[in-house]
JSON list of C-alpha atoms in Angstrom, two decimals:
[
{"chain": "A", "resi": 1, "resn": "MET", "atom": "CA", "xyz": [-110.16, 83.62, -100.93]},
{"chain": "A", "resi": 2, "resn": "PRO", "atom": "CA", "xyz": [-106.79, 82.83, -99.80]},
{"chain": "A", "resi": 3, "resn": "THR", "atom": "CA", "xyz": [-104.80, 79.92, -101.25]},
{"chain": "A", "resi": 4, "resn": "LEU", "atom": "CA", "xyz": [-104.41, 76.02, -99.36]},
{"chain": "A", "resi": 5, "resn": "VAL", "atom": "CA", "xyz": [-101.26, 74.72, -98.74]},
{"chain": "A", "resi": 6, "resn": "GLU", "atom": "CA", "xyz": [-101.20, 70.95, -97.97]},
{"chain": "A", "resi": 7, "resn": "VAL", "atom": "CA", "xyz": [-98.92, 70.31, -95.66]},
{"chain": "A", "resi": 8, "resn": "THR", "atom": "CA", "xyz": [-97.29, 66.58, -96.24]},
{"chain": "A", "resi": 9, "resn": "ALA", "atom": "CA", "xyz": [-95.86, 64.45, -93.46]},
{"chain": "A", "resi": 10, "resn": "ASP", "atom": "CA", "xyz": [-92.09, 63.65, -93.69]},
{"chain": "A", "resi": 11, "resn": "PRO", "atom": "CA", "xyz": [-91.85, 60.13, -94.29]},
{"chain": "A", "resi": 12, "resn": "THR", "atom": "CA", "xyz": [-88.44, 60.29, -92.89]},
{"chain": "A", "resi": 13, "resn": "ALA", "atom": "CA", "xyz": [-88.55, 62.13, -89.96]},
{"chain": "A", "resi": 14, "resn": "ASP", "atom": "CA", "xyz": [-89.15, 60.16, -86.62]},
{"chain": "A", "resi": 15, "resn": "ARG", "atom": "CA", "xyz": [-91.96, 59.22, -85.40]},
{"chain": "A", "resi": 16, "resn": "PRO", "atom": "CA", "xyz": [-92.17, 58.70, -81.33]},
{"chain": "A", "resi": 17, "resn": "GLU", "atom": "CA", "xyz": [-92.66, 55.01, -81.40]},
{"chain": "A", "resi": 18, "resn": "ASP", "atom": "CA", "xyz": [-89.43, 54.75, -83.61]},
{"chain": "A", "resi": 19, "resn": "ALA", "atom": "CA", "xyz": [-87.10, 56.69, -81.19]},
{"chain": "A", "resi": 20, "resn": "ALA", "atom": "CA", "xyz": [-88.21, 54.82, -78.22]},
{"chain": "A", "resi": 21, "resn": "GLU", "atom": "CA", "xyz": [-87.30, 51.76, -80.47]},
{"chain": "A", "resi": 22, "resn": "ARG", "atom": "CA", "xyz": [-83.85, 52.81, -81.04]},
{"chain": "A", "resi": 23, "resn": "ALA", "atom": "CA", "xyz": [-83.01, 53.62, -77.49]},
{"chain": "A", "resi": 24, "resn": "ARG", "atom": "CA", "xyz": [-84.26, 50.47, -76.12]},
{"chain": "A", "resi": 25, "resn": "PRO", "atom": "CA", "xyz": [-80.64, 48.96, -77.34]},
{"chain": "A", "resi": 26, "resn": "THR", "atom": "CA", "xyz": [-79.04, 51.22, -75.95]},
{"chain": "A", "resi": 27, "resn": "ARG", "atom": "CA", "xyz": [-80.89, 50.71, -72.76]},
{"chain": "A", "resi": 28, "resn": "GLN", "atom": "CA", "xyz": [-80.52, 46.88, -73.21]},
{"chain": "A", "resi": 29, "resn": "SER", "atom": "CA", "xyz": [-76.58, 46.99, -73.59]},
{"chain": "A", "resi": 30, "resn": "GLY", "atom": "CA", "xyz": [-76.29, 49.19, -70.36]},
{"chain": "A", "resi": 31, "resn": "ARG", "atom": "CA", "xyz": [-77.62, 46.76, -68.54]},
{"chain": "A", "resi": 32, "resn": "ARG", "atom": "CA", "xyz": [-76.01, 43.95, -70.16]},
{"chain": "A", "resi": 33, "resn": "MET", "atom": "CA", "xyz": [-72.80, 45.72, -69.31]},
{"chain": "A", "resi": 34, "resn": "ALA", "atom": "CA", "xyz": [-73.82, 46.34, -65.89]},
{"chain": "A", "resi": 35, "resn": "ILE", "atom": "CA", "xyz": [-74.69, 43.04, -65.30]},
{"chain": "A", "resi": 36, "resn": "ALA", "atom": "CA", "xyz": [-71.11, 41.80, -66.82]},
{"chain": "A", "resi": 37, "resn": "ALA", "atom": "CA", "xyz": [-68.97, 44.30, -64.61]},
{"chain": "A", "resi": 38, "resn": "ALA", "atom": "CA", "xyz": [-70.84, 42.64, -61.34]},
{"chain": "A", "resi": 39, "resn": "LEU", "atom": "CA", "xyz": [-70.12, 39.40, -62.49]},
{"chain": "A", "resi": 40, "resn": "VAL", "atom": "CA", "xyz": [-66.42, 40.61, -62.77]},
{"chain": "A", "resi": 41, "resn": "VAL", "atom": "CA", "xyz": [-66.32, 42.02, -59.24]},
{"chain": "A", "resi": 42, "resn": "VAL", "atom": "CA", "xyz": [-68.19, 38.73, -57.91]},
{"chain": "A", "resi": 43, "resn": "VAL", "atom": "CA", "xyz": [-65.22, 36.47, -59.69]},
{"chain": "A", "resi": 44, "resn": "LEU", "atom": "CA", "xyz": [-62.63, 38.88, -58.18]},
{"chain": "A", "resi": 45, "resn": "ALA", "atom": "CA", "xyz": [-63.96, 38.71, -54.94]},
{"chain": "A", "resi": 46, "resn": "GLY", "atom": "CA", "xyz": [-63.79, 34.79, -54.87]},
{"chain": "A", "resi": 47, "resn": "VAL", "atom": "CA", "xyz": [-60.42, 34.84, -56.30]},
{"chain": "A", "resi": 48, "resn": "GLY", "atom": "CA", "xyz": [-59.70, 36.91, -53.68]},
{"chain": "A", "resi": 49, "resn": "LEU", "atom": "CA", "xyz": [-60.79, 35.11, -50.90]},
{"chain": "A", "resi": 50, "resn": "VAL", "atom": "CA", "xyz": [-59.26, 31.68, -52.19]},
{"chain": "A", "resi": 51, "resn": "ALA", "atom": "CA", "xyz": [-56.17, 33.24, -52.45]},
{"chain": "A", "resi": 52, "resn": "TRP", "atom": "CA", "xyz": [-56.71, 34.57, -48.89]},
{"chain": "A", "resi": 53, "resn": "ARG", "atom": "CA", "xyz": [-57.55, 31.49, -47.52]},
{"chain": "A", "resi": 54, "resn": "THR", "atom": "CA", "xyz": [-54.67, 29.56, -49.33]},
{"chain": "A", "resi": 55, "resn": "VAL", "atom": "CA", "xyz": [-51.98, 31.98, -48.28]},
{"chain": "A", "resi": 56, "resn": "PRO", "atom": "CA", "xyz": [-50.35, 30.44, -44.90]},
{"chain": "A", "resi": 57, "resn": "GLU", "atom": "CA", "xyz": [-51.08, 32.59, -41.67]},
{"chain": "A", "resi": 58, "resn": "ARG", "atom": "CA", "xyz": [-47.51, 32.88, -41.12]},
{"chain": "A", "resi": 59, "resn": "TRP", "atom": "CA", "xyz": [-47.20, 34.96, -44.05]},
{"chain": "A", "resi": 60, "resn": "LEU", "atom": "CA", "xyz": [-50.38, 37.29, -43.14]},
{"chain": "A", "resi": 61, "resn": "PRO", "atom": "CA", "xyz": [-50.94, 40.49, -42.96]},
{"chain": "A", "resi": 62, "resn": "TRP", "atom": "CA", "xyz": [-48.90, 41.21, -46.78]},
{"chain": "A", "resi": 63, "resn": "ASP", "atom": "CA", "xyz": [-46.97, 43.69, -45.81]},
{"chain": "A", "resi": 64, "resn": "THR", "atom": "CA", "xyz": [-43.89, 42.73, -43.97]},
{"chain": "A", "resi": 65, "resn": "ALA", "atom": "CA", "xyz": [-43.35, 43.50, -40.20]},
{"chain": "A", "resi": 66, "resn": "GLU", "atom": "CA", "xyz": [-40.28, 45.51, -38.38]},
{"chain": "A", "resi": 67, "resn": "PHE", "atom": "CA", "xyz": [-37.14, 43.73, -37.72]},
{"chain": "A", "resi": 68, "resn": "PRO", "atom": "CA", "xyz": [-37.01, 42.47, -34.08]},
{"chain": "A", "resi": 69, "resn": "GLU", "atom": "CA", "xyz": [-35.29, 43.43, -31.12]},
{"chain": "A", "resi": 70, "resn": "VAL", "atom": "CA", "xyz": [-32.47, 41.02, -30.48]},
{"chain": "A", "resi": 71, "resn": "ASP", "atom": "CA", "xyz": [-30.53, 40.75, -27.21]},
{"chain": "A", "resi": 72, "resn": "ALA", "atom": "CA", "xyz": [-27.37, 39.60, -28.72]},
{"chain": "A", "resi": 73, "resn": "SER", "atom": "CA", "xyz": [-26.27, 38.98, -24.98]},
{"chain": "A", "resi": 74, "resn": "GLU", "atom": "CA", "xyz": [-28.01, 35.87, -25.25]},
{"chain": "A", "resi": 75, "resn": "LEU", "atom": "CA", "xyz": [-26.62, 34.70, -28.37]},
{"chain": "A", "resi": 76, "resn": "THR", "atom": "CA", "xyz": [-23.30, 32.76, -29.64]},
{"chain": "A", "resi": 77, "resn": "PRO", "atom": "CA", "xyz": [-21.18, 34.54, -31.96]},
{"chain": "A", "resi": 78, "resn": "GLY", "atom": "CA", "xyz": [-22.56, 32.55, -34.91]},
{"chain": "A", "resi": 79, "resn": "GLN", "atom": "CA", "xyz": [-26.09, 32.98, -34.02]},
{"chain": "A", "resi": 80, "resn": "VAL", "atom": "CA", "xyz": [-25.10, 37.33, -33.83]},
{"chain": "A", "resi": 81, "resn": "ARG", "atom": "CA", "xyz": [-23.59, 37.08, -36.97]},
{"chain": "A", "resi": 82, "resn": "VAL", "atom": "CA", "xyz": [-26.70, 35.22, -38.80]},
{"chain": "A", "resi": 83, "resn": "VAL", "atom": "CA", "xyz": [-29.20, 37.60, -37.11]},
{"chain": "A", "resi": 84, "resn": "GLU", "atom": "CA", "xyz": [-26.29, 40.39, -38.20]},
{"chain": "A", "resi": 85, "resn": "ALA", "atom": "CA", "xyz": [-26.94, 39.00, -41.88]},
{"chain": "A", "resi": 86, "resn": "VAL", "atom": "CA", "xyz": [-30.35, 38.46, -41.91]},
{"chain": "A", "resi": 87, "resn": "ARG", "atom": "CA", "xyz": [-30.60, 42.52, -41.22]},
{"chain": "A", "resi": 88, "resn": "ARG", "atom": "CA", "xyz": [-28.43, 43.98, -43.59]},
{"chain": "A", "resi": 89, "resn": "GLU", "atom": "CA", "xyz": [-30.30, 41.88, -46.57]},
{"chain": "A", "resi": 90, "resn": "HIS", "atom": "CA", "xyz": [-33.96, 42.50, -45.23]},
{"chain": "A", "resi": 91, "resn": "ALA", "atom": "CA", "xyz": [-32.78, 46.44, -45.14]},
{"chain": "A", "resi": 92, "resn": "ALA", "atom": "CA", "xyz": [-30.91, 45.80, -48.74]},
{"chain": "A", "resi": 93, "resn": "GLN", "atom": "CA", "xyz": [-33.74, 44.01, -50.28]},
{"chain": "A", "resi": 94, "resn": "ARG", "atom": "CA", "xyz": [-31.47, 42.46, -53.32]},
{"chain": "A", "resi": 95, "resn": "PRO", "atom": "CA", "xyz": [-33.27, 40.78, -56.16]},
{"chain": "A", "resi": 96, "resn": "GLY", "atom": "CA", "xyz": [-33.03, 37.22, -55.78]},
{"chain": "A", "resi": 97, "resn": "THR", "atom": "CA", "xyz": [-30.81, 37.27, -58.78]},
{"chain": "A", "resi": 98, "resn": "PHE", "atom": "CA", "xyz": [-28.29, 38.36, -56.07]},
{"chain": "A", "resi": 99, "resn": "PHE", "atom": "CA", "xyz": [-28.63, 35.52, -54.17]},
{"chain": "A", "resi": 100, "resn": "SER", "atom": "CA", "xyz": [-28.64, 33.00, -56.68]},
{"chain": "A", "resi": 101, "resn": "GLU", "atom": "CA", "xyz": [-25.33, 34.11, -58.56]},
{"chain": "A", "resi": 102, "resn": "GLY", "atom": "CA", "xyz": [-27.79, 35.42, -61.74]},
{"chain": "A", "resi": 103, "resn": "ALA", "atom": "CA", "xyz": [-29.33, 32.29, -61.46]},
{"chain": "A", "resi": 104, "resn": "ASP", "atom": "CA", "xyz": [-33.40, 33.28, -62.46]},
{"chain": "A", "resi": 105, "resn": "GLU", "atom": "CA", "xyz": [-35.29, 31.16, -60.15]},
{"chain": "A", "resi": 106, "resn": "PRO", "atom": "CA", "xyz": [-36.83, 30.53, -57.05]},
{"chain": "A", "resi": 107, "resn": "TRP", "atom": "CA", "xyz": [-34.90, 31.87, -54.53]},
{"chain": "A", "resi": 108, "resn": "CYS", "atom": "CA", "xyz": [-35.40, 31.19, -50.83]},
{"chain": "A", "resi": 109, "resn": "ALA", "atom": "CA", "xyz": [-33.08, 28.46, -50.21]},
{"chain": "A", "resi": 110, "resn": "ASN", "atom": "CA", "xyz": [-30.30, 30.57, -52.17]},
{"chain": "A", "resi": 111, "resn": "PHE", "atom": "CA", "xyz": [-31.16, 33.37, -49.70]},
{"chain": "A", "resi": 112, "resn": "VAL", "atom": "CA", "xyz": [-30.85, 30.93, -46.79]},
{"chain": "A", "resi": 113, "resn": "SER", "atom": "CA", "xyz": [-27.13, 29.58, -48.17]},
{"chain": "A", "resi": 114, "resn": "TRP", "atom": "CA", "xyz": [-25.90, 33.36, -48.82]},
{"chain": "A", "resi": 115, "resn": "ILE", "atom": "CA", "xyz": [-26.64, 33.89, -45.22]},
{"chain": "A", "resi": 116, "resn": "MET", "atom": "CA", "xyz": [-25.25, 31.07, -43.92]},
{"chain": "A", "resi": 117, "resn": "ARG", "atom": "CA", "xyz": [-22.07, 31.90, -45.98]},
{"chain": "A", "resi": 118, "resn": "ALA", "atom": "CA", "xyz": [-22.00, 35.67, -45.14]},
{"chain": "A", "resi": 119, "resn": "ALA", "atom": "CA", "xyz": [-22.09, 34.58, -41.22]},
{"chain": "A", "resi": 120, "resn": "GLY", "atom": "CA", "xyz": [-19.26, 32.30, -41.85]},
{"chain": "A", "resi": 121, "resn": "SER", "atom": "CA", "xyz": [-21.16, 28.94, -41.59]},
{"chain": "A", "resi": 122, "resn": "PRO", "atom": "CA", "xyz": [-21.16, 27.86, -45.41]},
{"chain": "A", "resi": 123, "resn": "LEU", "atom": "CA", "xyz": [-23.38, 25.17, -46.40]},
{"chain": "A", "resi": 124, "resn": "ALA", "atom": "CA", "xyz": [-22.26, 22.70, -48.49]},
{"chain": "A", "resi": 125, "resn": "ASN", "atom": "CA", "xyz": [-24.54, 21.23, -51.13]},
{"chain": "A", "resi": 126, "resn": "PRO", "atom": "CA", "xyz": [-24.51, 17.44, -50.85]},
{"chain": "A", "resi": 127, "resn": "HIS", "atom": "CA", "xyz": [-24.46, 16.90, -55.21]},
{"chain": "A", "resi": 128, "resn": "SER", "atom": "CA", "xyz": [-21.50, 19.50, -55.81]},
{"chain": "A", "resi": 129, "resn": "GLY", "atom": "CA", "xyz": [-19.74, 20.35, -52.84]},
{"chain": "A", "resi": 130, "resn": "HIS", "atom": "CA", "xyz": [-20.93, 24.34, -53.93]},
{"chain": "A", "resi": 131, "resn": "TRP", "atom": "CA", "xyz": [-22.29, 26.65, -51.13]},
{"chain": "A", "resi": 132, "resn": "ARG", "atom": "CA", "xyz": [-24.97, 27.68, -52.71]},
{"chain": "A", "resi": 133, "resn": "ILE", "atom": "CA", "xyz": [-27.93, 25.25, -52.33]},
{"chain": "A", "resi": 134, "resn": "PRO", "atom": "CA", "xyz": [-30.87, 25.85, -54.61]},
{"chain": "A", "resi": 135, "resn": "GLY", "atom": "CA", "xyz": [-33.33, 23.63, -53.90]},
{"chain": "A", "resi": 136, "resn": "VAL", "atom": "CA", "xyz": [-35.42, 23.06, -49.99]},
{"chain": "A", "resi": 137, "resn": "TYR", "atom": "CA", "xyz": [-35.25, 19.30, -50.40]},
{"chain": "A", "resi": 138, "resn": "THR", "atom": "CA", "xyz": [-31.67, 18.80, -51.40]},
{"chain": "A", "resi": 139, "resn": "LEU", "atom": "CA", "xyz": [-31.34, 21.63, -48.00]},
{"chain": "A", "resi": 140, "resn": "GLN", "atom": "CA", "xyz": [-32.73, 19.14, -45.79]},
{"chain": "A", "resi": 141, "resn": "GLU", "atom": "CA", "xyz": [-30.50, 16.12, -47.30]},
{"chain": "A", "resi": 142, "resn": "TYR", "atom": "CA", "xyz": [-27.99, 18.48, -46.23]},
{"chain": "A", "resi": 143, "resn": "TYR", "atom": "CA", "xyz": [-28.82, 19.30, -42.68]},
{"chain": "A", "resi": 144, "resn": "ALA", "atom": "CA", "xyz": [-29.61, 15.26, -42.00]},
{"chain": "A", "resi": 145, "resn": "ALA", "atom": "CA", "xyz": [-26.68, 14.26, -43.68]},
{"chain": "A", "resi": 146, "resn": "GLU", "atom": "CA", "xyz": [-24.90, 16.35, -41.02]},
{"chain": "A", "resi": 147, "resn": "ASN", "atom": "CA", "xyz": [-27.22, 15.50, -38.49]},
{"chain": "A", "resi": 148, "resn": "ARG", "atom": "CA", "xyz": [-28.06, 18.69, -37.98]},
{"chain": "A", "resi": 149, "resn": "PHE", "atom": "CA", "xyz": [-32.22, 17.72, -38.75]},
{"chain": "A", "resi": 150, "resn": "GLU", "atom": "CA", "xyz": [-34.85, 18.16, -36.24]},
{"chain": "A", "resi": 151, "resn": "ALA", "atom": "CA", "xyz": [-38.03, 16.87, -37.07]},
{"chain": "A", "resi": 152, "resn": "VAL", "atom": "CA", "xyz": [-41.24, 19.04, -36.32]},
{"chain": "A", "resi": 153, "resn": "GLY", "atom": "CA", "xyz": [-42.44, 17.68, -32.40]},
{"chain": "A", "resi": 154, "resn": "GLY", "atom": "CA", "xyz": [-40.43, 18.53, -29.26]},
{"chain": "A", "resi": 155, "resn": "TYR", "atom": "CA", "xyz": [-37.77, 20.34, -30.86]},
{"chain": "A", "resi": 156, "resn": "VAL", "atom": "CA", "xyz": [-37.48, 24.48, -30.10]},
{"chain": "A", "resi": 157, "resn": "PRO", "atom": "CA", "xyz": [-35.96, 26.24, -32.62]},
{"chain": "A", "resi": 158, "resn": "ARG", "atom": "CA", "xyz": [-32.90, 28.36, -31.51]},
{"chain": "A", "resi": 159, "resn": "VAL", "atom": "CA", "xyz": [-31.71, 31.53, -33.47]},
{"chain": "A", "resi": 160, "resn": "GLY", "atom": "CA", "xyz": [-29.86, 30.71, -36.47]},
{"chain": "A", "resi": 161, "resn": "ASP", "atom": "CA", "xyz": [-32.22, 27.86, -37.29]},
{"chain": "A", "resi": 162, "resn": "VAL", "atom": "CA", "xyz": [-33.49, 27.43, -40.83]},
{"chain": "A", "resi": 163, "resn": "VAL", "atom": "CA", "xyz": [-36.82, 25.90, -41.08]},
{"chain": "A", "resi": 164, "resn": "LEU", "atom": "CA", "xyz": [-38.05, 23.64, -43.63]},
{"chain": "A", "resi": 165, "resn": "TYR", "atom": "CA", "xyz": [-41.80, 23.54, -45.19]},
{"chain": "A", "resi": 166, "resn": "ASP", "atom": "CA", "xyz": [-42.96, 20.84, -47.19]},
{"chain": "A", "resi": 167, "resn": "ARG", "atom": "CA", "xyz": [-45.66, 21.17, -50.43]},
{"chain": "A", "resi": 168, "resn": "SER", "atom": "CA", "xyz": [-48.85, 21.49, -47.66]},
{"chain": "A", "resi": 169, "resn": "SER", "atom": "CA", "xyz": [-47.45, 25.09, -47.00]},
{"chain": "A", "resi": 170, "resn": "GLY", "atom": "CA", "xyz": [-49.42, 26.80, -48.98]},
{"chain": "A", "resi": 171, "resn": "PHE", "atom": "CA", "xyz": [-46.99, 27.63, -51.62]},
{"chain": "A", "resi": 172, "resn": "GLY", "atom": "CA", "xyz": [-44.84, 24.54, -52.38]},
{"chain": "A", "resi": 173, "resn": "GLN", "atom": "CA", "xyz": [-41.54, 23.55, -50.31]},
{"chain": "A", "resi": 174, "resn": "HIS", "atom": "CA", "xyz": [-40.06, 26.88, -48.65]},
{"chain": "A", "resi": 175, "resn": "THR", "atom": "CA", "xyz": [-37.57, 27.74, -45.96]},
{"chain": "A", "resi": 176, "resn": "ASN", "atom": "CA", "xyz": [-36.28, 30.60, -44.03]},
{"chain": "A", "resi": 177, "resn": "ILE", "atom": "CA", "xyz": [-34.61, 31.86, -40.82]},
{"chain": "A", "resi": 178, "resn": "VAL", "atom": "CA", "xyz": [-35.46, 32.07, -37.21]},
{"chain": "A", "resi": 179, "resn": "VAL", "atom": "CA", "xyz": [-34.02, 35.39, -35.97]},
{"chain": "A", "resi": 180, "resn": "ALA", "atom": "CA", "xyz": [-36.13, 35.45, -32.47]},
{"chain": "A", "resi": 181, "resn": "VAL", "atom": "CA", "xyz": [-38.01, 32.90, -30.25]},
{"chain": "A", "resi": 182, "resn": "ASP", "atom": "CA", "xyz": [-40.45, 34.34, -28.01]},
{"chain": "A", "resi": 183, "resn": "GLY", "atom": "CA", "xyz": [-42.26, 30.74, -26.21]},
{"chain": "A", "resi": 184, "resn": "GLU", "atom": "CA", "xyz": [-44.23, 29.08, -29.31]},
{"chain": "A", "resi": 185, "resn": "THR", "atom": "CA", "xyz": [-43.65, 31.63, -31.74]},
{"chain": "A", "resi": 186, "resn": "ALA", "atom": "CA", "xyz": [-40.83, 32.29, -33.63]},
{"chain": "A", "resi": 187, "resn": "VAL", "atom": "CA", "xyz": [-40.13, 35.40, -36.33]},
{"chain": "A", "resi": 188, "resn": "THR", "atom": "CA", "xyz": [-38.54, 34.64, -39.18]},
{"chain": "A", "resi": 189, "resn": "VAL", "atom": "CA", "xyz": [-36.92, 36.17, -42.29]},
{"chain": "A", "resi": 190, "resn": "GLY", "atom": "CA", "xyz": [-37.11, 34.49, -46.10]},
{"chain": "A", "resi": 191, "resn": "GLY", "atom": "CA", "xyz": [-36.22, 35.44, -49.13]},
{"chain": "A", "resi": 192, "resn": "ASN", "atom": "CA", "xyz": [-38.64, 34.98, -52.10]},
{"chain": "A", "resi": 193, "resn": "GLU", "atom": "CA", "xyz": [-41.99, 35.36, -49.72]},
{"chain": "A", "resi": 194, "resn": "MET", "atom": "CA", "xyz": [-44.42, 37.33, -51.94]},
{"chain": "A", "resi": 195, "resn": "GLY", "atom": "CA", "xyz": [-41.13, 38.29, -54.35]},
{"chain": "A", "resi": 196, "resn": "ARG", "atom": "CA", "xyz": [-38.84, 39.77, -51.81]},
{"chain": "A", "resi": 197, "resn": "ILE", "atom": "CA", "xyz": [-37.42, 39.76, -48.08]},
{"chain": "A", "resi": 198, "resn": "ARG", "atom": "CA", "xyz": [-40.12, 39.51, -45.49]},
{"chain": "A", "resi": 199, "resn": "ILE", "atom": "CA", "xyz": [-40.67, 39.03, -41.83]},
{"chain": "A", "resi": 200, "resn": "HIS", "atom": "CA", "xyz": [-43.44, 37.37, -40.62]},
{"chain": "A", "resi": 201, "resn": "SER", "atom": "CA", "xyz": [-44.38, 35.14, -36.86]},
{"chain": "A", "resi": 202, "resn": "LEU", "atom": "CA", "xyz": [-44.42, 30.85, -37.27]},
{"chain": "A", "resi": 203, "resn": "ASP", "atom": "CA", "xyz": [-46.15, 28.87, -34.55]},
{"chain": "A", "resi": 204, "resn": "TRP", "atom": "CA", "xyz": [-44.53, 25.77, -35.72]},
{"chain": "A", "resi": 205, "resn": "ARG", "atom": "CA", "xyz": [-46.35, 23.73, -33.85]},
{"chain": "A", "resi": 206, "resn": "SER", "atom": "CA", "xyz": [-49.80, 24.31, -35.63]},
{"chain": "A", "resi": 207, "resn": "ASP", "atom": "CA", "xyz": [-48.38, 25.56, -38.66]},
{"chain": "A", "resi": 208, "resn": "GLY", "atom": "CA", "xyz": [-49.08, 22.03, -40.72]},
{"chain": "A", "resi": 209, "resn": "GLY", "atom": "CA", "xyz": [-46.52, 23.14, -43.48]},
{"chain": "A", "resi": 210, "resn": "VAL", "atom": "CA", "xyz": [-43.49, 22.88, -41.30]},
{"chain": "A", "resi": 211, "resn": "VAL", "atom": "CA", "xyz": [-41.60, 19.93, -41.32]},
{"chain": "A", "resi": 212, "resn": "GLY", "atom": "CA", "xyz": [-38.61, 20.51, -39.28]},
{"chain": "A", "resi": 213, "resn": "PHE", "atom": "CA", "xyz": [-35.41, 22.38, -38.77]},
{"chain": "A", "resi": 214, "resn": "GLY", "atom": "CA", "xyz": [-31.78, 22.32, -39.77]},
{"chain": "A", "resi": 215, "resn": "ARG", "atom": "CA", "xyz": [-29.84, 23.53, -36.93]},
{"chain": "A", "resi": 216, "resn": "GLY", "atom": "CA", "xyz": [-27.51, 26.46, -36.47]},
{"chain": "A", "resi": 217, "resn": "LEU", "atom": "CA", "xyz": [-23.90, 25.62, -35.56]},
{"chain": "A", "resi": 218, "resn": "PRO", "atom": "CA", "xyz": [-22.63, 25.77, -32.40]},
{"chain": "A", "resi": 219, "resn": "GLY", "atom": "CA", "xyz": [-20.49, 28.75, -31.16]}
]
């Protein structure tokens, strides 16, 4: 008579319901990670949209435009020198500290100061007499004291003029230089625009950030 062997179930072996129970947290964790990733995408999209709406229209698109063709025959020698100095620096793309004598600071006004000195029409800081004016408000003070400040309104900017923006411009006070004018649109070149020297178009009549212009010197 054959011997009967009793088979006893291994108490440590997985039951189907045990395997399903262990798999459930993994699936739940995966769902939580997917939800978290989706929330991150939504938040980043919202931040990008806010930034897009905050950036002044004159700074869009992000990439800088090509330097415009400027008809020098219609410019004074002083205007030509400004345009050529700006053209050289736009091509060179030097860091902001080059224009600020090594100071690590916002450098849009330093860029304007440096260009004017390079063009043979240096500015004079009203507080020190130095050629470099590091602040936009002080730059406006300088032009006002020289009777060369023109409030935005009826004035039509010319090549070589300096544009002055207040804090409502989207990124605080700012300044840049006019290198071309076509109707009611000016082409400007500025330092420290998204960290570099950039070219953009400016509709000065509709841009609420523009407070006025510093007139270039005649001749």
